[in-house]
CSV table of C-alpha atoms in Angstrom, one decimal:
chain,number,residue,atom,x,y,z
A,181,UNK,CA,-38.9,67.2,-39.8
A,182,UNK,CA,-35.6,66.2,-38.0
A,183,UNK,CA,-34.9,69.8,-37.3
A,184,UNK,CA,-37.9,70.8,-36.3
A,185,UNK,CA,-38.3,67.7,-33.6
A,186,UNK,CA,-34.4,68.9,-32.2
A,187,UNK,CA,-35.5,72.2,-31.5
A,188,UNK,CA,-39.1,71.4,-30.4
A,189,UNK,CA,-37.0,69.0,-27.6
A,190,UNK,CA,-34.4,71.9,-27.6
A,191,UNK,CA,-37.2,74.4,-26.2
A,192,UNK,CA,-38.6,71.9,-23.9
A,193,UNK,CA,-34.9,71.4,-22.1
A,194,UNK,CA,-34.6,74.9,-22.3
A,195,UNK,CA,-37.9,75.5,-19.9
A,196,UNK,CA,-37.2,72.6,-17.9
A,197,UNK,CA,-36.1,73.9,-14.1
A,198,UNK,CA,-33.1,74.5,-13.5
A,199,UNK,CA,-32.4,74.3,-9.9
A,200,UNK,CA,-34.3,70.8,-8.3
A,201,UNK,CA,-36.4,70.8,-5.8
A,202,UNK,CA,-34.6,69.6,-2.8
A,203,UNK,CA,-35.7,67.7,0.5
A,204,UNK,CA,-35.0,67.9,4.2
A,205,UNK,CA,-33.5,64.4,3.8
A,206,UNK,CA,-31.0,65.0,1.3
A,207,UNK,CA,-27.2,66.4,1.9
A,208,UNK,CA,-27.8,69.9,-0.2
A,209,UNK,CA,-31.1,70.4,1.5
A,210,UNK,CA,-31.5,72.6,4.8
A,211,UNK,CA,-31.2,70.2,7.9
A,212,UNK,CA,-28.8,67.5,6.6
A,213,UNK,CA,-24.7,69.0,6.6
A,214,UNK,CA,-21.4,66.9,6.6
A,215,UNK,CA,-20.8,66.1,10.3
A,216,UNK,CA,-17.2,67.8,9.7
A,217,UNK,CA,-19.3,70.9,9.3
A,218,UNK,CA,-20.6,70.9,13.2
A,219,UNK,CA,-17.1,69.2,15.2
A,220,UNK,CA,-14.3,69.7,12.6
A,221,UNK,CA,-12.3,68.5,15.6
A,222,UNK,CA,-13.3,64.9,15.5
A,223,UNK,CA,-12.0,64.9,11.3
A,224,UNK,CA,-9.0,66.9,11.1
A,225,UNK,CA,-5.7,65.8,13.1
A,226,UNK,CA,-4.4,69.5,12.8
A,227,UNK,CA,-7.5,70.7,15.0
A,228,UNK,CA,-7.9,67.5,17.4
A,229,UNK,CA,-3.9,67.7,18.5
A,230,UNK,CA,-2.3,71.6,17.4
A,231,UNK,CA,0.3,71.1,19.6
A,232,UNK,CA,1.2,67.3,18.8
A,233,UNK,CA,4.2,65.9,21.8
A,234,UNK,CA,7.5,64.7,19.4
A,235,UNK,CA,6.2,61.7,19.9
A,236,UNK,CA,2.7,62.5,17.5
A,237,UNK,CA,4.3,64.9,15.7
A,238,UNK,CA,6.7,61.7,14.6
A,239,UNK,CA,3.1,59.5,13.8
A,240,UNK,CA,2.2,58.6,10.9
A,241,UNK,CA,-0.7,61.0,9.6
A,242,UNK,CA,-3.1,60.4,6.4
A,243,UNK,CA,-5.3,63.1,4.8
A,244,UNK,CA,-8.0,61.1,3.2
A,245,UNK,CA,-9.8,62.9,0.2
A,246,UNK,CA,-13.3,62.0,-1.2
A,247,UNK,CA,-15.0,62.0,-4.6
A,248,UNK,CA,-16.9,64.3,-6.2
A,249,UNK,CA,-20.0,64.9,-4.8
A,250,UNK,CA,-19.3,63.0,-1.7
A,251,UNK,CA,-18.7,63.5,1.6
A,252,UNK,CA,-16.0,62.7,4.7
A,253,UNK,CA,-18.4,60.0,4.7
A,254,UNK,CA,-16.5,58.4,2.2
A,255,UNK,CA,-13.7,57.2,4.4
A,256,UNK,CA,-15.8,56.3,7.5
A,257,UNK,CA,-14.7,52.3,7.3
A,258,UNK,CA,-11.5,53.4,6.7
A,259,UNK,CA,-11.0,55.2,9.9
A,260,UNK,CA,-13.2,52.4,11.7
A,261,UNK,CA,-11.3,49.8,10.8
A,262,UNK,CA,-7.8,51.5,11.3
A,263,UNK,CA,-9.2,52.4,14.8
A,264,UNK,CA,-7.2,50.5,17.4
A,265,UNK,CA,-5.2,48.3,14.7
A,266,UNK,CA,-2.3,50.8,14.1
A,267,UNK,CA,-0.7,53.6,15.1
A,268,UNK,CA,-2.2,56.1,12.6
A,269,UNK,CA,-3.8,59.3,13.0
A,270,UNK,CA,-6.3,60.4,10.1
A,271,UNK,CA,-7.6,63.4,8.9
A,272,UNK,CA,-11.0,63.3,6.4
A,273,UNK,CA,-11.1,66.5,4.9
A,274,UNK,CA,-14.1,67.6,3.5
A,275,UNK,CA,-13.5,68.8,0.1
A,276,UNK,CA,-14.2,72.9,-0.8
A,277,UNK,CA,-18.4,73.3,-1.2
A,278,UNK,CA,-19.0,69.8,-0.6
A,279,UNK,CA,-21.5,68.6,2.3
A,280,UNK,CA,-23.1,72.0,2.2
A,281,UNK,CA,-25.9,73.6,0.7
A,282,UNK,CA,-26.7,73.0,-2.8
A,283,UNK,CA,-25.9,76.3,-3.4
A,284,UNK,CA,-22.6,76.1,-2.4
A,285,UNK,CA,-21.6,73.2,-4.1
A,286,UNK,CA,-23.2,74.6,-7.4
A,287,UNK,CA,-20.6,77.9,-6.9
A,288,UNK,CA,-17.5,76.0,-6.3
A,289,UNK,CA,-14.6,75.9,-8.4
A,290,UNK,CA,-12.0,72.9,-8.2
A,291,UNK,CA,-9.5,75.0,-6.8
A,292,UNK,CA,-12.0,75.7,-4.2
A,293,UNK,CA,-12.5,71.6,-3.4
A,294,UNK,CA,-8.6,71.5,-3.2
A,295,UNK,CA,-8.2,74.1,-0.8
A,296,UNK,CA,-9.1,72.4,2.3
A,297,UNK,CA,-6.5,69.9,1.3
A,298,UNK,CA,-3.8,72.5,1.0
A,299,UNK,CA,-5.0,74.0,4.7
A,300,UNK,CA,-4.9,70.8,6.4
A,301,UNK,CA,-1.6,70.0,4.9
A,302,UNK,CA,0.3,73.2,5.9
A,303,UNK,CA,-1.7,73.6,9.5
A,304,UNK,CA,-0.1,69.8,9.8
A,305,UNK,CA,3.3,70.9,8.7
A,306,UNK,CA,3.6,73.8,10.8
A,307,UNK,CA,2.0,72.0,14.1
A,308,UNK,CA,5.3,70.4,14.0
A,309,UNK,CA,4.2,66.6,12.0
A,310,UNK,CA,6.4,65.0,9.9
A,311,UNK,CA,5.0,61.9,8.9
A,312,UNK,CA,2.4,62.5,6.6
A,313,UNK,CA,0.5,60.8,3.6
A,314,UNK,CA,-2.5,61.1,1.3
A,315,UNK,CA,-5.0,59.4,0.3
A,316,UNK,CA,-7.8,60.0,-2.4
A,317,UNK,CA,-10.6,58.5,-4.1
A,318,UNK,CA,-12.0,58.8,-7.4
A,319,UNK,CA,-11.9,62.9,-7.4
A,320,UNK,CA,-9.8,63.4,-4.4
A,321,UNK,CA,-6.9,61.4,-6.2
A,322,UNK,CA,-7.4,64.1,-9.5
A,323,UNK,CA,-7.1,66.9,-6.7
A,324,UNK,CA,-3.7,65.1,-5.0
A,325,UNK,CA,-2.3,64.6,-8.9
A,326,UNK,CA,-2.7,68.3,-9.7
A,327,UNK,CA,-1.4,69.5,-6.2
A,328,UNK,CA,1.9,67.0,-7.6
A,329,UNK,CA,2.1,68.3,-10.8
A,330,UNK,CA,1.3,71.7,-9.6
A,331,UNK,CA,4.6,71.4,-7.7
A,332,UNK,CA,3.1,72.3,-4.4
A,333,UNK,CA,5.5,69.7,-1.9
A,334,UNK,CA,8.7,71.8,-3.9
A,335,UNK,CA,8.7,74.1,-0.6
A,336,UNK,CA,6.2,71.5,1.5
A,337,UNK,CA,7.2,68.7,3.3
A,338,UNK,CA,7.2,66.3,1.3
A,339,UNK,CA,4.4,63.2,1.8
A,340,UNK,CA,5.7,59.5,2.6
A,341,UNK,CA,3.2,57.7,1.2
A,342,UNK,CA,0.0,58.6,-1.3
A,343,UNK,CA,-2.5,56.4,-2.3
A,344,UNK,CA,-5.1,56.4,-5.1
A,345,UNK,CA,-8.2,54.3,-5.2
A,346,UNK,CA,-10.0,54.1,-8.3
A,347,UNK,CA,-8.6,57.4,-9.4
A,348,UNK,CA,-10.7,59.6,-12.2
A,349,UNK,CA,-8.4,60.4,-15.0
A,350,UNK,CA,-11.0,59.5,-17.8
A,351,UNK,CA,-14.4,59.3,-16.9
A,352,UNK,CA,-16.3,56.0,-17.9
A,353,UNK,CA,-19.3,58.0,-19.0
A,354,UNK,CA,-17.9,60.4,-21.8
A,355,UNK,CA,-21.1,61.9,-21.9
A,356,UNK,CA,-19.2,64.6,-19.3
A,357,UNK,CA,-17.0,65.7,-22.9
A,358,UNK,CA,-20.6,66.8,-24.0
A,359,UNK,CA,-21.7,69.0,-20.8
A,360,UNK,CA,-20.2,72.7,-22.1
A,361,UNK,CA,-22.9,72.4,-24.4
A,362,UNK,CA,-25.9,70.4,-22.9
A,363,UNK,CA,-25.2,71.7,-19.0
A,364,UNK,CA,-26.7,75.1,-19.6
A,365,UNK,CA,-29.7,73.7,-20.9
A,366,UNK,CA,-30.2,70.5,-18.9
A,367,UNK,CA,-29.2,72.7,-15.9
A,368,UNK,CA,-28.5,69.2,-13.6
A,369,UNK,CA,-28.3,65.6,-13.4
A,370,UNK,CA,-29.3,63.2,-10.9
A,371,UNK,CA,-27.2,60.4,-9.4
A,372,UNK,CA,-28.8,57.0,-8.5
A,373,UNK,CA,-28.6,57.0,-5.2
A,374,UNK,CA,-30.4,55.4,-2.5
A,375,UNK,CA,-32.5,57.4,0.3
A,376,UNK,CA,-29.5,56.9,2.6
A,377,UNK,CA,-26.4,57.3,0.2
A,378,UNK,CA,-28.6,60.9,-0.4
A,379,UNK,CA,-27.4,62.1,3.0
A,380,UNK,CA,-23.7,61.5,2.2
A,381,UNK,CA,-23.6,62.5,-1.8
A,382,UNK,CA,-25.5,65.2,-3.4
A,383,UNK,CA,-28.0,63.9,-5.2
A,384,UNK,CA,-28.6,66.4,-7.9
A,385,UNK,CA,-25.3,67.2,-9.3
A,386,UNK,CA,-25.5,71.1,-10.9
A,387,UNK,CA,-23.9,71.0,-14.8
A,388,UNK,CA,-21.4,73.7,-13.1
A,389,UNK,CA,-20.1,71.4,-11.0
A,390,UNK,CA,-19.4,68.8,-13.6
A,391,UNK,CA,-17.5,71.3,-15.8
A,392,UNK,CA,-15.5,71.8,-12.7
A,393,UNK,CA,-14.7,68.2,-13.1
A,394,UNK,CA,-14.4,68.1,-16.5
A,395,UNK,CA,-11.7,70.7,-16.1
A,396,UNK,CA,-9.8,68.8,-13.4
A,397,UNK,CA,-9.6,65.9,-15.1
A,398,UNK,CA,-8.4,67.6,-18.4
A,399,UNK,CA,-5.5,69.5,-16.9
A,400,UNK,CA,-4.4,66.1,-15.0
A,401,UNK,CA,-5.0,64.2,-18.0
A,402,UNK,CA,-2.6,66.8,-19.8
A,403,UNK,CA,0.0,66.5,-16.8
A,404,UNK,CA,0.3,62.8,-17.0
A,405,UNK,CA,0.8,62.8,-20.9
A,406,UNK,CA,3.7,65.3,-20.5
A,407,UNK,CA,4.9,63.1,-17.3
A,408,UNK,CA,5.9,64.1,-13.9
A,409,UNK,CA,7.9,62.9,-10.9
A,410,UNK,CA,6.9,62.3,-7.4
A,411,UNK,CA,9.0,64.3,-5.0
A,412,UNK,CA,12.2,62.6,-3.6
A,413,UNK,CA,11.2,60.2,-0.6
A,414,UNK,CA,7.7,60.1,-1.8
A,415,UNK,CA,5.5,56.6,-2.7
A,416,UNK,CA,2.7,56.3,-4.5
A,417,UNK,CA,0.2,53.2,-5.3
A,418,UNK,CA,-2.8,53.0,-7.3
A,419,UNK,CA,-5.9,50.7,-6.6
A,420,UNK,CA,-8.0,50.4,-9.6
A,421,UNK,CA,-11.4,48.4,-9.9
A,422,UNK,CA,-11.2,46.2,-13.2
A,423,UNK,CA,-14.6,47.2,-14.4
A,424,UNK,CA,-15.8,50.9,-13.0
A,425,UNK,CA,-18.5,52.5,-14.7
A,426,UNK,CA,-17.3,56.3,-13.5
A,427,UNK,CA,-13.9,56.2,-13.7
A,428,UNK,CA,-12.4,54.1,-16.7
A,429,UNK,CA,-9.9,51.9,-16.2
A,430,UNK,CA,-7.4,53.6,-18.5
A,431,UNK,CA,-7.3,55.8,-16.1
A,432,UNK,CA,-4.5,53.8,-14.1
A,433,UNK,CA,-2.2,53.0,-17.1
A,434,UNK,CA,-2.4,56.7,-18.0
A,435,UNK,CA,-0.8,57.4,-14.5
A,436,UNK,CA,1.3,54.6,-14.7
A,437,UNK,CA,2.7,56.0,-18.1
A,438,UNK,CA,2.6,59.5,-16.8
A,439,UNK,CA,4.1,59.6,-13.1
A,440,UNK,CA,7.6,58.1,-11.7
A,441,UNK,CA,9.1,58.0,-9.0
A,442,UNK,CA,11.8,60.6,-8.3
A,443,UNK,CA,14.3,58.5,-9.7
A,444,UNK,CA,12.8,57.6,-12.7
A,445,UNK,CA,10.7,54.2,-11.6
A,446,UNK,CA,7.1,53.5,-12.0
A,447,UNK,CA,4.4,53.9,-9.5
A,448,UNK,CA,2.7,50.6,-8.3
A,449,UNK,CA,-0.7,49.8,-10.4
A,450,UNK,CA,-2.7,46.6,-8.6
A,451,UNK,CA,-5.9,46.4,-10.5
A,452,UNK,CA,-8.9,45.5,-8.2
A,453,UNK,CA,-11.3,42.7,-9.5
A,454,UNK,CA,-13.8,44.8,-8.8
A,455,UNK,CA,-17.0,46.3,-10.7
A,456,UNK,CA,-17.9,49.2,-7.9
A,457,UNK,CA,-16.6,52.4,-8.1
A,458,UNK,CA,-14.5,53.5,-4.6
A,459,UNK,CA,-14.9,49.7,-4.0
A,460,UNK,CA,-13.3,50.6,-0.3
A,461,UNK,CA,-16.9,52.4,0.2
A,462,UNK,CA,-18.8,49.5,1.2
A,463,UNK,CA,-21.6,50.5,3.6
A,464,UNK,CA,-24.7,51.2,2.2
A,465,UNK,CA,-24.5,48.9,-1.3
A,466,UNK,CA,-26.6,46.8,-1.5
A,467,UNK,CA,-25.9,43.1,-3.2
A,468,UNK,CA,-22.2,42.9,-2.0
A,469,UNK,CA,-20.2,39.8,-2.5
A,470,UNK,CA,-17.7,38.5,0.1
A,471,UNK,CA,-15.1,39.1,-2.8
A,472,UNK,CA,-16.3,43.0,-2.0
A,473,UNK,CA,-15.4,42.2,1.7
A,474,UNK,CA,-12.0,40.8,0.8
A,475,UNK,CA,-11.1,43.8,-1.4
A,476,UNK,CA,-11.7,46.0,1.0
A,477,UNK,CA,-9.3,44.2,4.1
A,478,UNK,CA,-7.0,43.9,1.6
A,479,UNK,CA,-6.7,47.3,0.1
A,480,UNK,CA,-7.2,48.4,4.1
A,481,UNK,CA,-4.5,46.2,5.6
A,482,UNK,CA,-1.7,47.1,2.7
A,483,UNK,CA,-2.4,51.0,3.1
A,484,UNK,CA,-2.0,50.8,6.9
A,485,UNK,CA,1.2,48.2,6.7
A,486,UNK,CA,3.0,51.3,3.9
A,487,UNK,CA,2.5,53.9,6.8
A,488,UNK,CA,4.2,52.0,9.3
């Protein structure tokens, strides 16, 4: 009887859709595109200043990275609130098949979400600026990791500052170990989002995609365990939220363990009390607490205080 109910429900999954049914109001749909898409110019330093005076070419300049799934909207408050408070020019790069088409997203690899990374980081280098940092969240710090432990600053300049927050190592839901097998049949999953977080993160998240992820996540998982150095000159700091329900904890002592300094210290951990994921993403949540609030200016105030 057990068997035949797993393959009756095997047979139903297999017939289920596998591409969603998507909506003019959601990113992935046909009207609704990052913003980066239509005036890269207004996200990305490189393309807003080319030819930067010595004067910018010696400002500080962060590359923020977003999550999976996500968008440059992602780093919106950070931008705001750095507006007009310090010297700092940022660039939110929008992450390889991300805050396109569903189709898009669906066909890219990870290397492909790093790639925009890597071009805004050499198109900064060879404009001439030689002050620059990174910063990711959740996903976008797996992507910086591997470009570290892929050795890609060896012949790069090499970044003054980089700055995790809430950095996937191991996911919270470990489910995503599972998705080789249940993916194909499943097809997709949908995130629970709210009508307006829909136009910033895709809402139906193809199985590809996650295996994408999953493979990230492994190979930085395996770079941490073997351990790697930062390049000479370079700082790092994590930001971890205590309870996260995407990206577990562990995630920050595994980097910790894993990833020194170039002469052999350990990387700054401050765990977060915190129980949202990217806790510097406020707008939008609902229910927020002024602890939230705080959190944020804090994490905000000590990133833009390191790049000066």
């Amino acid at each position: 009887m057990r068997v035949t109910i797993m393959l009756a429900c095997f047979f139903f999954l297999a017939g289920c859709k596998k591409d969603p049914v998507l909506t003019d109001a959601m990113l992935g749909g046909e009207t609704i595109f990052d913003p980066s898409v239509y005036d890269p110019g207004k996200y990305l330093v490189s393309l807003a200043k080319p030819n930067p005076t010595p004067s910018e070419a010696s400002t500080p300049v962060i590359i923020t990275v977003h999550g999976y799934s996500a968008s440059t909207f992602e780093w919106d408050e950070f931008r705001s609130f750095a507006s007009g408070r310090s010297n700092v020019l940022i660039s939110q790069v929008l992450m390889g098949g991300h805050g396109v088409s569903y189709a898009d997203f669906k066909n890219a690899s990870w290397q492909d979400w790093k790639q925009p990374v890597l071009e805004e980081y050499m198109r900064l280098e060879k404009a001439g600026y030689t002050n620059i940092s990174l910063a990711g969240s959740s996903t976008g710090s797996a992507v910086i990791l591997n470009m570290l432990a892929d050795g890609f600053f060896i012949e790069h300049t090499k970044p003054r500052q980089i700055f995790l927050i809430d950095p996937i190592v191991i996911p919270a839901d470990k489910s995503l170990s599972l998705i080789g097998i249940a993916g194909p049949i499943i097809g997709y999953t949908e995130a629970d989002n709210t009508a307006e977080e829909d136009k910033h993160w895709y809402h139906y998240r193809p199985y590809e995609t996650l295996k994408e992820l999953k493979e990230l996540t492994g190979l930085v998982r395996h770079d941490l365990q073997k351990g790697f150095r930062l390049p000479a000159g370079t700082q790092l700091k994590v930001y971890k939220s205590k309870k996260d329900t995407t990206a577990d904890p562990v995630s920050a002592v595994l980097i910790y363990k894993g990833l020194k300094s170039a002469d052999a210290q350990p990387v700054e951990v401050e765990m977060i009390d915190s129980e949202l994921h990217v806790f510097t993403r406020l707008d939008l949540r609902p229910n927020l607490m002024p602890k939230d609030r705080d959190n944020q200016k804090n994490a905000f105030e000590d990133i833009l205080s390191r790049l000066n």
